[in-house]
Amino acid sequence: AGTSTDPNTLRNKQVYLTTVSHMLGRFFDVPAVIPPDIRKKLSCEVFFRLDKRGKLKGAPRLVRSSGNKFFDEAALRTVRKFGPGSQLKLPLPKDPKLRKAILREGMSPRMKGK
């Protein structure tokens, strides 16, 4: 649940967050007004919760800004694409303890520029 010292649990959480980050990255449309050399250096973290189906639950919020308003807004829009009414959904962890923690506490994956 984020406070464990068990290396396997921590590794599972990191692997899961990396998987979610990659999936979000496939749908992340960084605005063209951001030059490519700057875009590659940007990243932010977006906090959100999922329901039991892998759909966005509630509103996502920025927990660490990239420093670029357009990039940050695009990251929030990307997460909203996984909301109710969408065909898209994010995978949930297979580990039952990690799954329970993610559903209860939410997550903050990193969104990176391409």
XYZ file of N, CA, C and O in Angstrom:
456
model
N 0.826 -1.195 0.000
C 0.000 0.000 0.000
C 0.862 1.248 0.000
O 0.415 2.293 0.400
N 2.095 1.140 -0.446
C 2.948 2.304 -0.516
C 3.842 2.476 0.705
O 4.781 3.237 0.673
N 3.552 1.760 1.801
C 4.369 1.879 2.998
C 5.118 0.583 3.291
O 5.838 0.501 4.267
N 4.961 -0.409 2.472
C 5.593 -1.705 2.689
C 7.106 -1.607 2.494
O 7.595 -0.829 1.688
N 7.829 -2.439 3.213
C 9.272 -2.543 3.010
C 9.616 -3.852 2.305
O 10.784 -4.140 2.079
N 8.611 -4.627 1.952
C 8.812 -5.882 1.227
C 9.263 -5.541 -0.195
O 8.527 -4.909 -0.945
N 10.490 -5.946 -0.582
C 10.992 -5.581 -1.912
C 10.122 -6.110 -3.052
O 10.012 -5.467 -4.090
N 9.491 -7.268 -2.858
C 8.631 -7.801 -3.918
C 7.397 -6.927 -4.118
O 6.976 -6.671 -5.240
N 6.803 -6.464 -3.014
C 5.628 -5.607 -3.103
C 5.990 -4.284 -3.767
O 5.276 -3.793 -4.634
N 7.114 -3.701 -3.357
C 7.551 -2.433 -3.944
C 7.849 -2.593 -5.428
O 7.481 -1.735 -6.234
N 8.492 -3.702 -5.786
C 8.802 -3.957 -7.192
C 7.519 -4.128 -8.002
O 7.384 -3.574 -9.096
N 6.553 -4.871 -7.452
C 5.278 -5.066 -8.144
C 4.574 -3.735 -8.396
O 4.002 -3.520 -9.462
N 4.618 -2.851 -7.394
C 3.968 -1.549 -7.557
C 4.675 -0.737 -8.639
O 4.015 -0.116 -9.474
N 6.006 -0.737 -8.638
C 6.754 0.004 -9.649
C 6.486 -0.551 -11.047
O 6.311 0.205 -11.990
N 6.460 -1.874 -11.170
C 6.177 -2.507 -12.465
C 4.778 -2.118 -12.929
O 4.571 -1.761 -14.093
N 3.825 -2.136 -12.015
C 2.452 -1.771 -12.362
C 2.362 -0.303 -12.794
O 1.753 0.012 -13.817
N 2.979 0.608 -12.040
C 2.939 2.027 -12.403
C 3.616 2.282 -13.749
O 3.154 3.110 -14.531
N 4.677 1.544 -14.030
C 5.343 1.670 -15.327
C 4.409 1.204 -16.447
O 4.316 1.844 -17.497
N 3.703 0.112 -16.221
C 2.736 -0.392 -17.212
C 1.653 0.650 -17.480
O 1.315 0.924 -18.634
N 1.113 1.235 -16.419
C 0.076 2.255 -16.564
C 0.634 3.477 -17.298
O -0.007 4.018 -18.202
N 1.841 3.900 -16.947
C 2.467 5.049 -17.614
C 2.620 4.807 -19.106
O 2.345 5.692 -19.915
N 3.056 3.595 -19.484
C 3.212 3.268 -20.903
C 1.870 3.272 -21.621
O 1.768 3.771 -22.745
N 0.857 2.731 -20.986
C -0.461 2.703 -21.617
C -0.993 4.122 -21.802
O -1.516 4.460 -22.860
N -0.874 4.951 -20.770
C -1.305 6.347 -20.895
C -0.509 7.056 -21.980
O -1.062 7.857 -22.743
N 0.783 6.733 -22.059
C 1.645 7.352 -23.068
C 1.188 7.109 -24.492
O 1.370 7.956 -25.368
N 0.568 5.975 -24.733
C 0.065 5.670 -26.082
C -1.072 6.602 -26.493
O -1.320 6.791 -27.679
N -1.768 7.174 -25.518
C -2.899 8.052 -25.787
C -2.581 9.516 -25.489
O -3.444 10.378 -25.592
N -1.355 9.794 -25.104
C -0.931 11.134 -24.697
C -0.550 11.945 -25.924
O 0.440 11.660 -26.581
N -1.351 12.953 -26.232
C -1.083 13.843 -27.359
C -0.500 15.150 -26.815
O -1.230 16.022 -26.361
N 0.817 15.244 -26.868
C 1.488 16.450 -26.397
C 1.246 17.545 -27.432
O 1.425 17.317 -28.628
N 0.807 18.727 -27.001
C 0.518 19.805 -27.945
C 1.709 20.152 -28.834
O 2.850 20.229 -28.360
N 1.429 20.360 -30.105
C 2.474 20.674 -31.084
C 3.125 22.028 -30.826
O 4.207 22.296 -31.351
N 2.497 22.883 -30.009
C 3.086 24.195 -29.713
C 4.334 24.057 -28.833
O 5.096 25.001 -28.704
N 4.529 22.887 -28.253
C 5.731 22.653 -27.440
C 6.796 22.061 -28.360
O 6.609 20.976 -28.908
N 7.905 22.764 -28.548
C 8.959 22.249 -29.439
C 9.454 20.869 -28.989
O 9.540 20.593 -27.787
N 9.786 20.004 -29.957
C 10.213 18.629 -29.632
C 11.367 18.541 -28.634
O 11.370 17.671 -27.782
N 12.346 19.431 -28.723
C 13.490 19.353 -27.803
C 13.075 19.668 -26.368
O 13.623 19.100 -25.417
N 12.084 20.516 -26.186
C 11.573 20.831 -24.849
C 10.622 19.728 -24.389
O 10.653 19.291 -23.237
N 9.775 19.267 -25.306
C 8.782 18.220 -24.998
C 9.442 16.980 -24.393
O 8.927 16.410 -23.436
N 10.588 16.590 -24.932
C 11.278 15.383 -24.463
C 11.756 15.491 -23.015
O 11.948 14.494 -22.349
N 11.940 16.708 -22.529
C 12.440 16.925 -21.180
C 11.330 17.052 -20.148
O 11.600 17.071 -18.952
N 10.076 17.151 -20.589
C 8.967 17.396 -19.672
C 8.378 16.106 -19.105
O 8.322 15.082 -19.790
N 7.956 16.181 -17.854
C 7.192 15.096 -17.239
C 6.365 15.694 -16.101
O 6.687 16.752 -15.573
N 5.286 15.011 -15.788
C 4.435 15.428 -14.672
C 3.837 14.170 -14.052
O 3.948 13.086 -14.617
N 3.232 14.336 -12.897
C 2.555 13.216 -12.242
C 1.100 13.590 -12.028
O 0.802 14.684 -11.545
N 0.222 12.666 -12.402
C -1.219 12.873 -12.279
C -1.775 11.829 -11.315
O -1.553 10.637 -11.499
N -2.477 12.305 -10.296
C -3.112 11.395 -9.341
C -4.539 11.109 -9.795
O -5.261 12.010 -10.217
N -4.926 9.835 -9.711
C -6.306 9.456 -10.005
C -6.620 8.116 -9.371
O -5.729 7.391 -8.939
N -7.895 7.817 -9.323
C -8.372 6.526 -8.799
C -9.077 5.784 -9.922
O -9.598 6.386 -10.861
N -9.110 4.472 -9.778
C -9.812 3.609 -10.732
C -10.918 2.860 -10.015
O -10.818 2.583 -8.820
N -11.950 2.500 -10.785
C -12.971 1.614 -10.237
C -12.569 0.170 -10.546
O -11.519 -0.074 -11.154
N -13.402 -0.783 -10.168
C -13.073 -2.202 -10.335
C -13.014 -2.661 -11.788
O -12.560 -3.758 -12.076
N -13.474 -1.800 -12.703
C -13.424 -2.133 -14.133
C -12.223 -1.510 -14.836
O -12.049 -1.707 -16.025
N -11.425 -0.722 -14.104
C -10.280 -0.059 -14.723
C -10.627 1.285 -15.326
O -9.872 1.821 -16.135
N -11.765 1.841 -14.923
C -12.224 3.152 -15.414
C -11.885 4.235 -14.400
O -11.887 4.001 -13.195
N -11.633 5.422 -14.901
C -11.358 6.567 -14.048
C -12.523 6.801 -13.095
O -13.680 6.776 -13.500
N -12.195 7.028 -11.838
C -13.189 7.282 -10.798
C -12.900 8.671 -10.236
O -11.848 8.890 -9.635
N -13.800 9.601 -10.444
C -13.580 10.966 -9.991
C -12.716 11.740 -10.970
O -12.468 11.307 -12.094
N -12.250 12.884 -10.516
C -11.449 13.764 -11.380
C -9.956 13.576 -11.103
O -9.545 13.528 -9.947
N -9.157 13.486 -12.165
C -7.711 13.413 -11.956
C -7.196 14.786 -11.517
O -7.816 15.806 -11.789
N -6.060 14.771 -10.820
C -5.456 16.051 -10.433
C -3.940 15.963 -10.554
O -3.346 14.889 -10.401
N -3.362 17.086 -10.838
C -1.923 17.188 -10.994
C -1.263 17.210 -9.615
O -1.672 17.982 -8.751
N -0.281 16.337 -9.395
C 0.442 16.342 -8.120
C 1.879 16.840 -8.294
O 2.504 17.252 -7.339
N 2.389 16.800 -9.500
C 3.704 17.355 -9.804
C 3.671 17.908 -11.215
O 3.510 17.161 -12.185
N 3.771 19.199 -11.326
C 3.687 19.873 -12.618
C 4.981 19.736 -13.409
O 6.062 19.624 -12.840
N 4.839 19.801 -14.716
C 5.999 19.823 -15.601
C 6.568 21.232 -15.692
O 7.683 21.419 -16.177
N 5.770 22.212 -15.288
C 6.152 23.608 -15.453
C 5.611 24.196 -16.739
O 5.792 25.376 -17.017
N 4.933 23.352 -17.529
C 4.351 23.802 -18.789
C 2.844 23.549 -18.739
O 2.417 22.386 -18.692
N 2.074 24.603 -18.759
C 0.623 24.519 -18.633
C -0.001 23.633 -19.717
O -0.877 22.819 -19.438
N 0.453 23.769 -20.951
C -0.122 22.994 -22.052
C 0.147 21.496 -21.886
O -0.713 20.661 -22.142
N 1.362 21.169 -21.462
C 1.729 19.777 -21.233
C 0.880 19.183 -20.112
O 0.323 18.090 -20.252
N 0.776 19.916 -19.001
C 0.002 19.441 -17.850
C -1.468 19.229 -18.208
O -2.066 18.223 -17.832
N -2.057 20.152 -18.943
C -3.457 20.012 -19.341
C -3.651 18.811 -20.263
O -4.651 18.103 -20.160
N -2.690 18.577 -21.150
C -2.761 17.416 -22.044
C -2.684 16.114 -21.245
O -3.376 15.137 -21.557
N -1.872 16.083 -20.195
C -1.762 14.886 -19.348
C -3.092 14.612 -18.646
O -3.559 13.462 -18.609
N -3.719 15.639 -18.107
C -5.028 15.463 -17.462
C -6.081 14.991 -18.463
O -6.886 14.110 -18.149
N -6.067 15.552 -19.674
C -7.018 15.115 -20.719
C -6.820 13.641 -21.059
O -7.781 12.912 -21.287
N -5.571 13.221 -21.078
C -5.269 11.820 -21.396
C -5.888 10.890 -20.364
O -6.526 9.894 -20.722
N -5.729 11.199 -19.098
C -6.300 10.349 -18.042
C -7.827 10.344 -18.146
O -8.463 9.300 -17.993
N -8.419 11.490 -18.459
C -9.891 11.560 -18.592
C -10.424 10.673 -19.719
O -11.587 10.289 -19.705
N -9.586 10.333 -20.681
C -10.001 9.452 -21.782
C -10.415 8.070 -21.272
O -11.091 7.329 -21.976
N -10.015 7.730 -20.055
C -10.307 6.418 -19.476
C -11.501 6.471 -18.529
O -11.700 5.591 -17.711
N -12.301 7.513 -18.656
C -13.459 7.705 -17.785
C -14.675 6.909 -18.207
O -14.682 6.223 -19.251
N -15.743 7.004 -17.413
C -17.002 6.322 -17.741
C -17.498 6.749 -19.115
O -17.333 7.895 -19.514
N -18.071 5.815 -19.819
C -18.588 6.095 -21.160
C -17.569 5.864 -22.258
O -17.901 5.888 -23.435
N -16.324 5.640 -21.888
C -15.265 5.393 -22.862
C -15.074 3.892 -23.037
O -15.322 3.115 -22.121
N -14.597 3.503 -24.186
C -14.247 2.099 -24.435
C -12.926 1.738 -23.751
O -12.626 0.575 -23.540
N -12.125 2.755 -23.424
C -10.805 2.536 -22.849
C -10.879 2.210 -21.362
O -11.732 2.738 -20.648
N -9.960 1.355 -20.925
C -9.822 1.078 -19.500
C -8.367 0.717 -19.237
O -7.652 0.245 -20.118
N -7.949 0.972 -18.008
C -6.587 0.655 -17.608
C -6.561 -0.700 -16.911
O -7.526 -1.064 -16.238
N -5.466 -1.435 -17.060
C -5.377 -2.734 -16.390
C -5.236 -2.549 -14.892
O -4.669 -1.558 -14.429
N -5.747 -3.484 -14.148
C -5.576 -3.501 -12.696
C -4.516 -4.543 -12.349
O -4.327 -5.508 -13.088
N -3.822 -4.365 -11.232
C -2.790 -5.338 -10.850
C -3.385 -6.720 -10.607
O -4.505 -6.842 -10.132
N -2.608 -7.750 -10.930
C -3.054 -9.122 -10.678
C -2.885 -9.496 -9.214
O -3.662 -10.263 -8.678
N -1.882 -8.929 -8.560
C -1.643 -9.189 -7.142
C -2.822 -8.629 -6.344
O -3.094 -7.435 -6.383
N -3.549 -9.489 -5.605
C -4.746 -9.032 -4.888
C -4.488 -7.907 -3.871
O -5.289 -6.990 -3.752
N -3.356 -7.968 -3.166
C -3.050 -6.911 -2.193
C -2.788 -5.581 -2.882
O -3.265 -4.535 -2.445
N -2.019 -5.634 -3.954
C -1.717 -4.407 -4.697
C -2.979 -3.854 -5.351
O -3.222 -2.653 -5.337
N -3.797 -4.748 -5.903
C -5.065 -4.333 -6.520
C -5.939 -3.599 -5.496
O -6.471 -2.527 -5.775
N -6.063 -4.174 -4.310
C -6.873 -3.559 -3.258
C -6.325 -2.180 -2.890
O -7.077 -1.224 -2.727
N -5.000 -2.084 -2.766
C -4.376 -0.808 -2.419
C -4.591 0.240 -3.513
O -4.917 1.393 -3.220
N -4.445 -0.153 -4.753
C -4.636 0.779 -5.875
C -6.081 1.262 -5.916
O -6.344 2.455 -6.098
N -7.031 0.358 -5.754
C -8.448 0.748 -5.775
C -8.790 1.671 -4.602
O -9.591 2.595 -4.751
N -8.169 1.440 -3.471
C -8.461 2.237 -2.276
C -7.743 3.589 -2.301
O -8.328 4.622 -2.015
N -6.462 3.573 -2.669
C -5.620 4.760 -2.511
C -5.378 5.544 -3.791
O -4.958 6.689 -3.738
N -5.594 4.926 -4.939
C -5.289 5.607 -6.204
C -3.821 5.487 -6.537
O -3.065 4.737 -5.908
N -3.390 6.242 -7.543
C -1.999 6.171 -8.004
C -1.599 7.481 -8.660
O -2.456 8.287 -9.018
N -0.308 7.655 -8.800
C 0.236 8.864 -9.425
C 1.325 8.490 -10.428
O 2.512 8.653 -10.157
N 0.948 7.968 -11.588
C 1.980 7.615 -12.571
C 2.588 8.865 -13.204
O 1.981 9.931 -13.219
N 3.786 8.711 -13.714
C 4.494 9.807 -14.378
C 4.122 9.823 -15.861
O 4.094 8.784 -16.516
N 3.826 11.016 -16.349
C 3.543 11.218 -17.772
C 4.767 11.916 -18.365
O 5.179 12.966 -17.868
N 5.332 11.332 -19.419
C 6.547 11.874 -20.018
C 6.284 12.365 -21.435
O 5.469 11.810 -22.154
N 7.031 13.397 -21.815
C 6.953 13.904 -23.179
C 7.653 12.957 -24.129
O 8.521 12.180 -23.733
N 7.271 13.027 -25.388
C 7.881 12.125 -26.388
C 8.691 12.939 -27.369
O 8.423 14.039 -27.650
